[in-house]
PDB file of C-alpha atoms and ligand atoms in Angstrom:
ATOM      1  CA  UNK A 259     -18.039  23.174   2.715  1.00 90.00           C
ATOM      2  CA  UNK A 260     -16.266  23.600  -0.651  1.00 96.00           C
ATOM      3  CA  UNK A 261     -14.371  20.395  -1.431  1.00 98.00           C
ATOM      4  CA  UNK A 262     -11.589  20.178  -4.029  1.00 98.00           C
ATOM      5  CA  UNK A 263     -11.544  16.790  -5.716  1.00 98.00           C
ATOM      6  CA  UNK A 264      -9.659  15.023  -8.496  1.00 98.00           C
ATOM      7  CA  UNK A 265     -10.998  12.375 -10.802  1.00 98.00           C
ATOM      8  CA  UNK A 266      -8.790   9.485 -12.022  1.00 99.00           C
ATOM      9  CA  UNK A 267      -9.465   6.308 -13.981  1.00 99.00           C
ATOM     10  CA  UNK A 268      -7.592   3.060 -14.521  1.00 98.00           C
ATOM     11  CA  UNK A 269      -8.887   1.141 -17.572  1.00 98.00           C
ATOM     12  CA  UNK A 270     -12.280   2.728 -16.970  1.00 98.00           C
ATOM     13  CA  UNK A 271     -12.538   1.921 -13.236  1.00 99.00           C
ATOM     14  CA  UNK A 272     -13.075   5.504 -12.050  1.00 99.00           C
ATOM     15  CA  UNK A 273     -12.435   7.154  -8.702  1.00 99.00           C
ATOM     16  CA  UNK A 274     -12.949  10.415  -6.886  1.00 98.00           C
ATOM     17  CA  UNK A 275      -9.627  11.273  -5.232  1.00 98.00           C
ATOM     18  CA  UNK A 276      -9.352  13.442  -2.154  1.00 98.00           C
ATOM     19  CA  UNK A 277      -6.134  14.760  -0.651  1.00 98.00           C
ATOM     20  CA  UNK A 278      -7.280  14.071   2.915  1.00 98.00           C
ATOM     21  CA  UNK A 279      -4.013  14.779   4.722  1.00 98.00           C
ATOM     22  CA  UNK A 280      -5.913  17.460   6.645  1.00 97.00           C
ATOM     23  CA  UNK A 281      -8.761  15.007   7.493  1.00 97.00           C
ATOM     24  CA  UNK A 282     -11.462  17.189   5.922  1.00 97.00           C
ATOM     25  CA  UNK A 283     -13.518  14.067   5.151  1.00 96.00           C
ATOM     26  CA  UNK A 284     -14.523  11.739   7.950  1.00 96.00           C
ATOM     27  CA  UNK A 285     -14.506   8.091   6.950  1.00 94.00           C
ATOM     28  CA  UNK A 286     -17.761   7.586   8.852  1.00 96.00           C
ATOM     29  CA  UNK A 287     -19.552  10.053   6.565  1.00 98.00           C
ATOM     30  CA  UNK A 288     -21.082   7.307   4.402  1.00 98.00           C
ATOM     31  CA  UNK A 289     -23.818   9.618   3.145  1.00 98.00           C
ATOM     32  CA  UNK A 290     -21.337  12.223   1.825  1.00 98.00           C
ATOM     33  CA  UNK A 291     -19.086   9.612   0.187  1.00 98.00           C
ATOM     34  CA  UNK A 292     -22.099   7.938  -1.488  1.00 98.00           C
ATOM     35  CA  UNK A 293     -23.245  11.380  -2.698  1.00 98.00           C
ATOM     36  CA  UNK A 294     -19.812  12.249  -4.150  1.00 98.00           C
ATOM     37  CA  UNK A 295     -19.753   8.920  -6.057  1.00 98.00           C
ATOM     38  CA  UNK A 296     -23.294   9.385  -7.403  1.00 98.00           C
ATOM     39  CA  UNK A 297     -23.179   9.841 -11.209  1.00 98.00           C
ATOM     40  CA  UNK A 298     -26.331  11.990 -11.321  1.00 98.00           C
ATOM     41  CA  UNK A 299     -26.378  14.021  -8.108  1.00 98.00           C
ATOM     42  CA  UNK A 300     -22.648  14.085  -7.345  1.00 98.00           C
ATOM     43  CA  UNK A 301     -19.274  13.780  -9.138  1.00 98.00           C
ATOM     44  CA  UNK A 302     -19.557  10.118 -10.109  1.00 98.00           C
ATOM     45  CA  UNK A 303     -17.214   7.187  -9.558  1.00 98.00           C
ATOM     46  CA  UNK A 304     -16.979   3.472  -8.833  1.00 99.00           C
ATOM     47  CA  UNK A 305     -15.321   4.477  -5.583  1.00 98.00           C
ATOM     48  CA  UNK A 306     -13.675   7.244  -3.588  1.00 98.00           C
ATOM     49  CA  UNK A 307     -10.114   7.221  -2.299  1.00 99.00           C
ATOM     50  CA  UNK A 308      -8.611   9.338   0.441  1.00 98.00           C
ATOM     51  CA  UNK A 309      -4.873   9.901   0.426  1.00 98.00           C
ATOM     52  CA  UNK A 310      -3.672  10.394   4.014  1.00 98.00           C
ATOM     53  CA  UNK A 311      -0.340  10.534   5.818  1.00 98.00           C
ATOM     54  CA  UNK A 312       0.818   7.127   7.055  1.00 98.00           C
ATOM     55  CA  UNK A 313       1.541   6.774  10.768  1.00 97.00           C
ATOM     56  CA  UNK A 314       4.723   4.775   9.990  1.00 98.00           C
ATOM     57  CA  UNK A 315       7.739   6.642   8.501  1.00 97.00           C
ATOM     58  CA  UNK A 316       8.548   3.845   6.013  1.00 98.00           C
ATOM     59  CA  UNK A 317       5.417   4.617   3.949  1.00 98.00           C
ATOM     60  CA  UNK A 318       4.925   7.584   1.605  1.00 98.00           C
ATOM     61  CA  UNK A 319       1.168   7.709   2.238  1.00 99.00           C
ATOM     62  CA  UNK A 320      -1.897   5.759   3.313  1.00 98.00           C
ATOM     63  CA  UNK A 321      -4.793   4.638   1.057  1.00 99.00           C
ATOM     64  CA  UNK A 322      -8.361   4.578   2.360  1.00 98.00           C
ATOM     65  CA  UNK A 323     -10.812   3.102  -0.138  1.00 98.00           C
ATOM     66  CA  UNK A 324     -14.607   3.432  -0.223  1.00 98.00           C
ATOM     67  CA  UNK A 325     -16.976   1.732  -2.632  1.00 98.00           C
ATOM     68  CA  UNK A 326     -19.616   3.843  -4.441  1.00 98.00           C
ATOM     69  CA  UNK A 327     -22.131   2.774  -1.766  1.00 98.00           C
ATOM     70  CA  UNK A 328     -20.162   4.948   0.697  1.00 98.00           C
ATOM     71  CA  UNK A 329     -18.729   2.105   2.771  1.00 98.00           C
ATOM     72  CA  UNK A 330     -15.031   1.590   3.424  1.00 98.00           C
ATOM     73  CA  UNK A 331     -14.011  -1.661   1.768  1.00 98.00           C
ATOM     74  CA  UNK A 332     -11.159  -4.024   1.066  1.00 98.00           C
ATOM     75  CA  UNK A 333      -8.293  -3.397  -1.394  1.00 98.00           C
ATOM     76  CA  UNK A 334      -8.841  -1.801  -4.789  1.00 99.00           C
ATOM     77  CA  UNK A 335      -6.086  -2.618  -7.304  1.00 99.00           C
ATOM     78  CA  UNK A 336      -6.982  -0.038  -9.951  1.00 98.00           C
ATOM     79  CA  UNK A 337      -7.623   2.512  -7.204  1.00 99.00           C
ATOM     80  CA  UNK A 338      -4.169   1.821  -5.742  1.00 99.00           C
ATOM     81  CA  UNK A 339      -2.580   2.413  -9.155  1.00 98.00           C
ATOM     82  CA  UNK A 340      -4.560   5.653  -9.606  1.00 99.00           C
ATOM     83  CA  UNK A 341      -3.540   6.790  -6.119  1.00 99.00           C
ATOM     84  CA  UNK A 342       0.132   6.359  -7.040  1.00 99.00           C
ATOM     85  CA  UNK A 343      -0.447   8.685 -10.053  1.00 98.00           C
ATOM     86  CA  UNK A 344      -2.218  11.158  -7.722  1.00 99.00           C
ATOM     87  CA  UNK A 345       0.642  11.018  -5.183  1.00 99.00           C
ATOM     88  CA  UNK A 346       3.071  11.829  -7.998  1.00 98.00           C
ATOM     89  CA  UNK A 347       0.888  14.782  -9.067  1.00 98.00           C
ATOM     90  CA  UNK A 348       0.856  16.045  -5.443  1.00 98.00           C
ATOM     91  CA  UNK A 349       4.674  15.823  -5.334  1.00 98.00           C
ATOM     92  CA  UNK A 350       4.676  13.195  -2.563  1.00 98.00           C
ATOM     93  CA  UNK A 351       6.595  10.662  -4.679  1.00 98.00           C
ATOM     94  CA  UNK A 352       8.544  10.578  -7.946  1.00 98.00           C
ATOM     95  CA  UNK A 353       8.443   7.281  -9.823  1.00 98.00           C
ATOM     96  CA  UNK A 354       8.232   4.782  -7.003  1.00 98.00           C
ATOM     97  CA  UNK A 355       6.138   4.466  -3.863  1.00 98.00           C
ATOM     98  CA  UNK A 356       5.618   2.443  -0.727  1.00 98.00           C
ATOM     99  CA  UNK A 357       2.200   2.862   0.806  1.00 99.00           C
ATOM    100  CA  UNK A 358      -0.071   1.229   3.326  1.00 98.00           C
ATOM    101  CA  UNK A 359      -3.615   0.090   2.545  1.00 98.00           C
ATOM    102  CA  UNK A 360      -6.270  -1.937   4.343  1.00 98.00           C
ATOM    103  CA  UNK A 361      -4.680  -5.244   3.252  1.00 98.00           C
ATOM    104  CA  UNK A 362      -1.112  -4.264   4.202  1.00 98.00           C
ATOM    105  CA  UNK A 363       1.918  -2.649   2.557  1.00 98.00           C
ATOM    106  CA  UNK A 364       2.242  -2.121  -1.205  1.00 99.00           C
ATOM    107  CA  UNK A 365       5.119  -1.138  -3.470  1.00 98.00           C
ATOM    108  CA  UNK A 366       4.564   0.552  -6.818  1.00 99.00           C
ATOM    109  CA  UNK A 367       6.511   2.103  -9.661  1.00 98.00           C
ATOM    110  CA  UNK A 368       5.780   4.207 -12.735  1.00 98.00           C
ATOM    111  CA  UNK A 369       7.503   3.475 -16.050  1.00 98.00           C
ATOM    112  CA  UNK A 370       6.552   4.772 -19.507  1.00 97.00           C
ATOM    113  CA  UNK A 371       3.131   5.864 -18.236  1.00 96.00           C
ATOM    114  CA  UNK A 372       2.321   2.396 -16.860  1.00 98.00           C
ATOM    115  CA  UNK A 373       1.753   2.007 -13.126  1.00 98.00           C
ATOM    116  CA  UNK A 374       2.708  -1.326 -11.576  1.00 99.00           C
ATOM    117  CA  UNK A 375       1.436  -2.250  -8.132  1.00 99.00           C
ATOM    118  CA  UNK A 376       2.634  -5.146  -5.996  1.00 99.00           C
ATOM    119  CA  UNK A 377      -0.268  -7.105  -4.568  1.00 98.00           C
ATOM    120  CA  UNK A 378      -0.323  -9.308  -1.454  1.00 98.00           C
ATOM    121  CA  UNK A 379       0.783 -12.952  -1.660  1.00 98.00           C
ATOM    122  CA  UNK A 380      -1.994 -15.444  -2.304  1.00 98.00           C
ATOM    123  CA  UNK A 381      -1.808 -18.657  -0.289  1.00 98.00           C
ATOM    124  CA  UNK A 382      -5.093 -20.318  -1.152  1.00 97.00           C
ATOM    125  CA  UNK A 383      -7.328 -20.848  -4.172  1.00 98.00           C
ATOM    126  CA  UNK A 384     -10.487 -22.800  -3.400  1.00 97.00           C
ATOM    127  CA  UNK A 385     -12.994 -24.548  -5.612  1.00 97.00           C
ATOM    128  CA  UNK A 386     -16.661 -23.608  -5.245  1.00 96.00           C
ATOM    129  CA  UNK A 387     -18.812 -25.798  -7.485  1.00 94.00           C
ATOM    130  CA  UNK A 388     -17.714 -24.949 -11.051  1.00 95.00           C
ATOM    131  CA  UNK A 389     -15.807 -21.790 -10.007  1.00 98.00           C
ATOM    132  CA  UNK A 390     -12.684 -20.732  -8.099  1.00 98.00           C
ATOM    133  CA  UNK A 391     -12.522 -18.372  -5.146  1.00 98.00           C
ATOM    134  CA  UNK A 392      -9.518 -16.380  -3.937  1.00 98.00           C
ATOM    135  CA  UNK A 393      -8.718 -13.227  -2.015  1.00 98.00           C
ATOM    136  CA  UNK A 394      -6.328 -10.823  -3.748  1.00 98.00           C
ATOM    137  CA  UNK A 395      -6.907  -8.043  -1.214  1.00 98.00           C
ATOM    138  CA  UNK A 396     -10.625  -8.267  -2.058  1.00 98.00           C
ATOM    139  CA  UNK A 397     -12.721 -11.432  -2.409  1.00 98.00           C
ATOM    140  CA  UNK A 398     -13.191 -12.801  -5.930  1.00 98.00           C
ATOM    141  CA  UNK A 399     -15.318 -15.564  -7.445  1.00 98.00           C
ATOM    142  CA  UNK A 400     -13.926 -16.559 -10.879  1.00 98.00           C
ATOM    143  CA  UNK A 401     -15.961 -18.473 -13.477  1.00 98.00           C
ATOM    144  CA  UNK A 402     -14.675 -19.580 -16.877  1.00 98.00           C
ATOM    145  CA  UNK A 403     -17.381 -19.686 -19.531  1.00 97.00           C
ATOM    146  CA  UNK A 404     -18.129 -19.045 -23.199  1.00 97.00           C
ATOM    147  CA  UNK A 405     -19.997 -16.048 -24.633  1.00 98.00           C
ATOM    148  CA  UNK A 406     -19.220 -13.470 -21.935  1.00 98.00           C
ATOM    149  CA  UNK A 407     -19.553 -10.589 -24.443  1.00 98.00           C
ATOM    150  CA  UNK A 408     -23.325 -10.969 -24.576  1.00 98.00           C
ATOM    151  CA  UNK A 409     -24.178 -12.092 -21.038  1.00 98.00           C
ATOM    152  CA  UNK A 410     -26.044 -10.048 -18.414  1.00 98.00           C
ATOM    153  CA  UNK A 411     -23.183  -9.489 -15.932  1.00 98.00           C
ATOM    154  CA  UNK A 412     -25.270  -7.355 -13.571  1.00 98.00           C
ATOM    155  CA  UNK A 413     -27.957 -10.012 -13.162  1.00 98.00           C
ATOM    156  CA  UNK A 414     -25.765 -13.109 -13.115  1.00 98.00           C
ATOM    157  CA  UNK A 415     -23.150 -11.415 -10.925  1.00 98.00           C
ATOM    158  CA  UNK A 416     -25.768 -10.302  -8.405  1.00 98.00           C
ATOM    159  CA  UNK A 417     -27.221 -13.837  -8.238  1.00 97.00           C
ATOM    160  CA  UNK A 418     -23.810 -15.132  -7.097  1.00 98.00           C
ATOM    161  CA  UNK A 419     -22.908 -12.141  -4.885  1.00 97.00           C
ATOM    162  CA  UNK A 420     -26.196 -12.480  -2.954  1.00 97.00           C
ATOM    163  CA  UNK A 421     -26.220 -16.316  -2.961  1.00 97.00           C
ATOM    164  CA  UNK A 422     -26.395 -18.213   0.357  1.00 95.00           C
ATOM    165  CA  UNK A 423     -22.698 -19.029   0.048  1.00 95.00           C
ATOM    166  CA  UNK A 424     -21.596 -15.372   0.097  1.00 95.00           C
ATOM    167  CA  UNK A 425     -24.549 -13.582   1.647  1.00 84.00           C
ATOM    168  CA  UNK A 426     -22.811 -12.104   4.736  1.00 86.00           C
ATOM    169  CA  UNK A 427     -19.634 -10.602   3.262  1.00 92.00           C
ATOM    170  CA  UNK A 428     -20.543 -10.694  -0.440  1.00 96.00           C
ATOM    171  CA  UNK A 429     -17.995 -11.166  -3.198  1.00 98.00           C
ATOM    172  CA  UNK A 430     -16.917  -9.673  -6.502  1.00 98.00           C
ATOM    173  CA  UNK A 431     -17.696 -11.934  -9.471  1.00 98.00           C
ATOM    174  CA  UNK A 432     -15.515 -12.314 -12.587  1.00 99.00           C
ATOM    175  CA  UNK A 433     -16.691 -13.996 -15.791  1.00 99.00           C
ATOM    176  CA  UNK A 434     -13.746 -15.114 -17.919  1.00 98.00           C
ATOM    177  CA  UNK A 435     -13.140 -16.417 -21.435  1.00 98.00           C
ATOM    178  CA  UNK A 436      -9.738 -17.416 -22.905  1.00 98.00           C
ATOM    179  CA  UNK A 437      -8.568 -15.471 -25.969  1.00 98.00           C
ATOM    180  CA  UNK A 438      -5.064 -16.944 -26.442  1.00 98.00           C
ATOM    181  CA  UNK A 439      -2.819 -19.082 -24.198  1.00 97.00           C
ATOM    182  CA  UNK A 440      -1.894 -16.114 -21.990  1.00 98.00           C
ATOM    183  CA  UNK A 441      -4.726 -13.666 -22.705  1.00 98.00           C
ATOM    184  CA  UNK A 442      -8.211 -13.698 -21.168  1.00 98.00           C
ATOM    185  CA  UNK A 443     -11.329 -11.536 -21.569  1.00 98.00           C
ATOM    186  CA  UNK A 444     -12.874 -10.549 -18.241  1.00 99.00           C
ATOM    187  CA  UNK A 445     -16.135  -8.919 -17.156  1.00 99.00           C
ATOM    188  CA  UNK A 446     -16.560  -8.113 -13.462  1.00 99.00           C
ATOM    189  CA  UNK A 447     -19.519  -7.498 -11.176  1.00 98.00           C
ATOM    190  CA  UNK A 448     -18.295  -5.407  -8.233  1.00 98.00           C
ATOM    191  CA  UNK A 449     -19.564  -5.668  -4.698  1.00 98.00           C
ATOM    192  CA  UNK A 450     -20.252  -2.186  -3.282  1.00 98.00           C
ATOM    193  CA  UNK A 451     -20.952  -0.778  -6.756  1.00 98.00           C
ATOM    194  CA  UNK A 452     -23.517  -3.569  -7.237  1.00 98.00           C
ATOM    195  CA  UNK A 453     -23.080  -3.440 -10.982  1.00 98.00           C
ATOM    196  CA  UNK A 454     -20.588  -4.292 -13.681  1.00 98.00           C
ATOM    197  CA  UNK A 455     -17.553  -1.975 -13.755  1.00 99.00           C
ATOM    198  CA  UNK A 456     -15.318  -1.484 -16.803  1.00 98.00           C
ATOM    199  CA  UNK A 457     -12.334  -3.028 -15.000  1.00 99.00           C
ATOM    200  CA  UNK A 458     -11.324  -4.415 -11.607  1.00 99.00           C
ATOM    201  CA  UNK A 459      -7.646  -4.673 -10.599  1.00 99.00           C
ATOM    202  CA  UNK A 460      -7.962  -7.168  -7.760  1.00 99.00           C
ATOM    203  CA  UNK A 461     -10.401  -9.019 -10.061  1.00 99.00           C
ATOM    204  CA  UNK A 462      -7.978  -9.462 -12.972  1.00 99.00           C
ATOM    205  CA  UNK A 463      -5.263 -10.432 -10.476  1.00 99.00           C
ATOM    206  CA  UNK A 464      -7.597 -13.183  -9.235  1.00 99.00           C
ATOM    207  CA  UNK A 465      -8.370 -14.211 -12.825  1.00 99.00           C
ATOM    208  CA  UNK A 466      -4.686 -14.524 -13.829  1.00 98.00           C
ATOM    209  CA  UNK A 467      -3.908 -16.671 -10.793  1.00 98.00           C
ATOM    210  CA  UNK A 468      -7.083 -18.754 -11.132  1.00 98.00           C
ATOM    211  CA  UNK A 469      -6.281 -19.378 -14.823  1.00 98.00           C
ATOM    212  CA  UNK A 470      -2.785 -20.607 -13.914  1.00 98.00           C
ATOM    213  CA  UNK A 471      -4.086 -22.642 -10.976  1.00 98.00           C
ATOM    214  CA  UNK A 472      -6.711 -24.334 -13.167  1.00 97.00           C
ATOM    215  CA  UNK A 473      -4.131 -25.134 -15.888  1.00 98.00           C
ATOM    216  CA  UNK A 474      -5.783 -22.793 -18.410  1.00 98.00           C
ATOM    217  CA  UNK A 475      -2.432 -21.072 -18.952  1.00 98.00           C
ATOM    218  CA  UNK A 476       1.138 -22.118 -18.218  1.00 98.00           C
ATOM    219  CA  UNK A 477       2.383 -18.527 -18.374  1.00 98.00           C
ATOM    220  CA  UNK A 478       3.148 -16.456 -15.267  1.00 98.00           C
ATOM    221  CA  UNK A 479       2.556 -13.244 -17.238  1.00 98.00           C
ATOM    222  CA  UNK A 480      -1.081 -12.939 -18.230  1.00 98.00           C
ATOM    223  CA  UNK A 481      -2.836 -10.172 -20.210  1.00 99.00           C
ATOM    224  CA  UNK A 482      -6.390  -9.356 -19.250  1.00 99.00           C
ATOM    225  CA  UNK A 483      -8.769  -7.679 -21.675  1.00 98.00           C
ATOM    226  CA  UNK A 484     -11.367  -5.741 -19.719  1.00 98.00           C
ATOM    227  CA  UNK A 485     -14.224  -3.530 -20.885  1.00 98.00           C
ATOM    228  CA  UNK A 486     -12.032  -0.411 -20.384  1.00 98.00           C
ATOM    229  CA  UNK A 487      -8.701  -1.621 -21.812  1.00 98.00           C
ATOM    230  CA  UNK A 488      -5.868  -4.002 -21.020  1.00 98.00           C
ATOM    231  CA  UNK A 489      -4.016  -4.969 -17.818  1.00 99.00           C
ATOM    232  CA  UNK A 490      -1.164  -7.369 -17.125  1.00 99.00           C
ATOM    233  CA  UNK A 491      -0.523  -9.586 -14.108  1.00 99.00           C
ATOM    234  CA  UNK A 492       2.826 -11.276 -13.363  1.00 99.00           C
ATOM    235  CA  UNK A 493       3.540 -13.633 -10.469  1.00 98.00           C
ATOM    236  CA  UNK A 494       5.704 -16.438  -9.125  1.00 98.00           C
ATOM    237  CA  UNK A 495       4.224 -19.776  -8.037  1.00 98.00           C
ATOM    238  CA  UNK A 496       5.590 -22.360  -5.588  1.00 98.00           C
ATOM    239  CA  UNK A 497       3.532 -25.294  -4.260  1.00 97.00           C
ATOM    240  CA  UNK A 498       0.231 -23.622  -5.115  1.00 96.00           C
ATOM    241  CA  UNK A 499       1.159 -20.353  -3.368  1.00 98.00           C
ATOM    242  CA  UNK A 500       1.652 -17.106  -5.269  1.00 98.00           C
ATOM    243  CA  UNK A 501       4.126 -14.299  -4.549  1.00 98.00           C
ATOM    244  CA  UNK A 502       5.722 -11.353  -6.388  1.00 98.00           C
ATOM    245  CA  UNK A 503       2.267 -10.567  -7.786  1.00 99.00           C
ATOM    246  CA  UNK A 504       2.376  -7.381  -9.911  1.00 99.00           C
ATOM    247  CA  UNK A 505      -0.636  -5.677 -11.483  1.00 99.00           C
ATOM    248  CA  UNK A 506       0.258  -3.248 -14.318  1.00 99.00           C
ATOM    249  CA  UNK A 507      -1.618  -0.872 -16.572  1.00 98.00           C
ATOM    250  CA  UNK A 508      -2.493   2.759 -17.252  1.00 98.00           C
ATOM    251  CA  UNK A 509      -3.924   5.140 -14.623  1.00 98.00           C
ATOM    252  CA  UNK A 510      -4.918   8.599 -15.757  1.00 98.00           C
ATOM    253  CA  UNK A 511      -6.015  11.990 -14.432  1.00 98.00           C
ATOM    254  CA  UNK A 512      -9.438  12.955 -15.862  1.00 98.00           C
ATOM    255  CA  UNK A 513     -10.412  16.285 -14.276  1.00 98.00           C
ATOM    256  CA  UNK A 514     -10.266  18.412 -11.141  1.00 98.00           C
ATOM    257  CA  UNK A 515     -13.127  20.335  -9.585  1.00 98.00           C
ATOM    258  CA  UNK A 516     -14.827  21.810  -6.574  1.00 98.00           C
ATOM    259  CA  UNK A 517     -18.106  20.640  -5.118  1.00 98.00           C
ATOM    260  CA  UNK A 518     -20.201  22.275  -2.434  1.00 96.00           C
ATOM    261  CA  UNK A 519     -21.270  19.698   0.098  1.00 91.00           C
TER     262      UNK A 519
HETATM  263  N1  LIG B 288     -12.298  -1.939  -8.319  1.00 80.68           N
HETATM  264  C1  LIG B 288     -11.483  -2.555  -7.379  1.00 80.68           C
HETATM  265  C2  LIG B 288     -12.085  -3.456  -6.345  1.00 80.68           C
HETATM  266  C3  LIG B 288     -12.764  -2.627  -5.278  1.00 80.68           C
HETATM  267  C4  LIG B 288     -13.237  -3.406  -4.089  1.00 80.68           C
HETATM  268  C5  LIG B 288     -14.467  -4.181  -4.357  1.00 80.68           C
HETATM  269  N2  LIG B 288     -15.547  -3.462  -4.928  1.00 80.68           N
HETATM  270  C6  LIG B 288     -14.912  -4.830  -3.032  1.00 80.68           C
HETATM  271  O1  LIG B 288     -15.578  -4.200  -2.207  1.00 80.68           O
HETATM  272  O2  LIG B 288     -14.518  -5.983  -2.806  1.00 80.68           O
HETATM  273  C7  LIG B 288     -10.183  -3.059  -7.942  1.00 80.68           C
HETATM  274  O3  LIG B 288      -9.707  -2.480  -8.926  1.00 80.68           O
HETATM  275  O4  LIG B 288      -9.576  -3.954  -7.356  1.00 80.68           O
END
């Protein structure tokens, strides 16, 4: 089969996008999805996203997200923002969207080239030894430490991801260092890519909330400096619960192509 694909990236977190409204790709075809994400034998990407029609009329489309290992996974924040840009390109939406993903409904809007995505509420942040753990649509372990620029994220991230504590489901791991009162540097090891990625949307969302929760910032608008650029997270907090969580940043078309598979 000849498959038309689109490539998008959001602060360097890159995705193969498929308009799958005609169901040309089966979500059980792990081998094909892994092949398409392969940077040497395929197109290359941290993940693959299928845009499909939503069953419910209230949504503009449905997001199905796969990690580079070919398995369907939990929510991808940067992927969701890229999918909104793709839906605009396809003429499905103009500058705002309501879509359904694996973790529930999402709203999004586009303004001055920046795509903002509303994330799910976060009701719990737990402490695990010297780190914090929270689920922002995907599971995230957040550790504050010095010298993240020179650390081996792949090795240290994998040690935590495969530790006894997380071994069944795994986790994404974020290493964080404060830059100013409301600005943090972040490097993320992603489950399902099993390596460092240049940015992780659900990861920086977790970092912003963990930083507030731990008293490392008193601001509810936090900038996150990732390997591939800059993202912003805004939220409201009441009694340790977080709502109105918005992830914002660029999401760009890279190229379009055809692959025989
Ligand atoms: N890159 C993503 C996170 C994707 C999901 C993650 N790899 C997992 O399986 O938990 C993002 O931008 O949020």
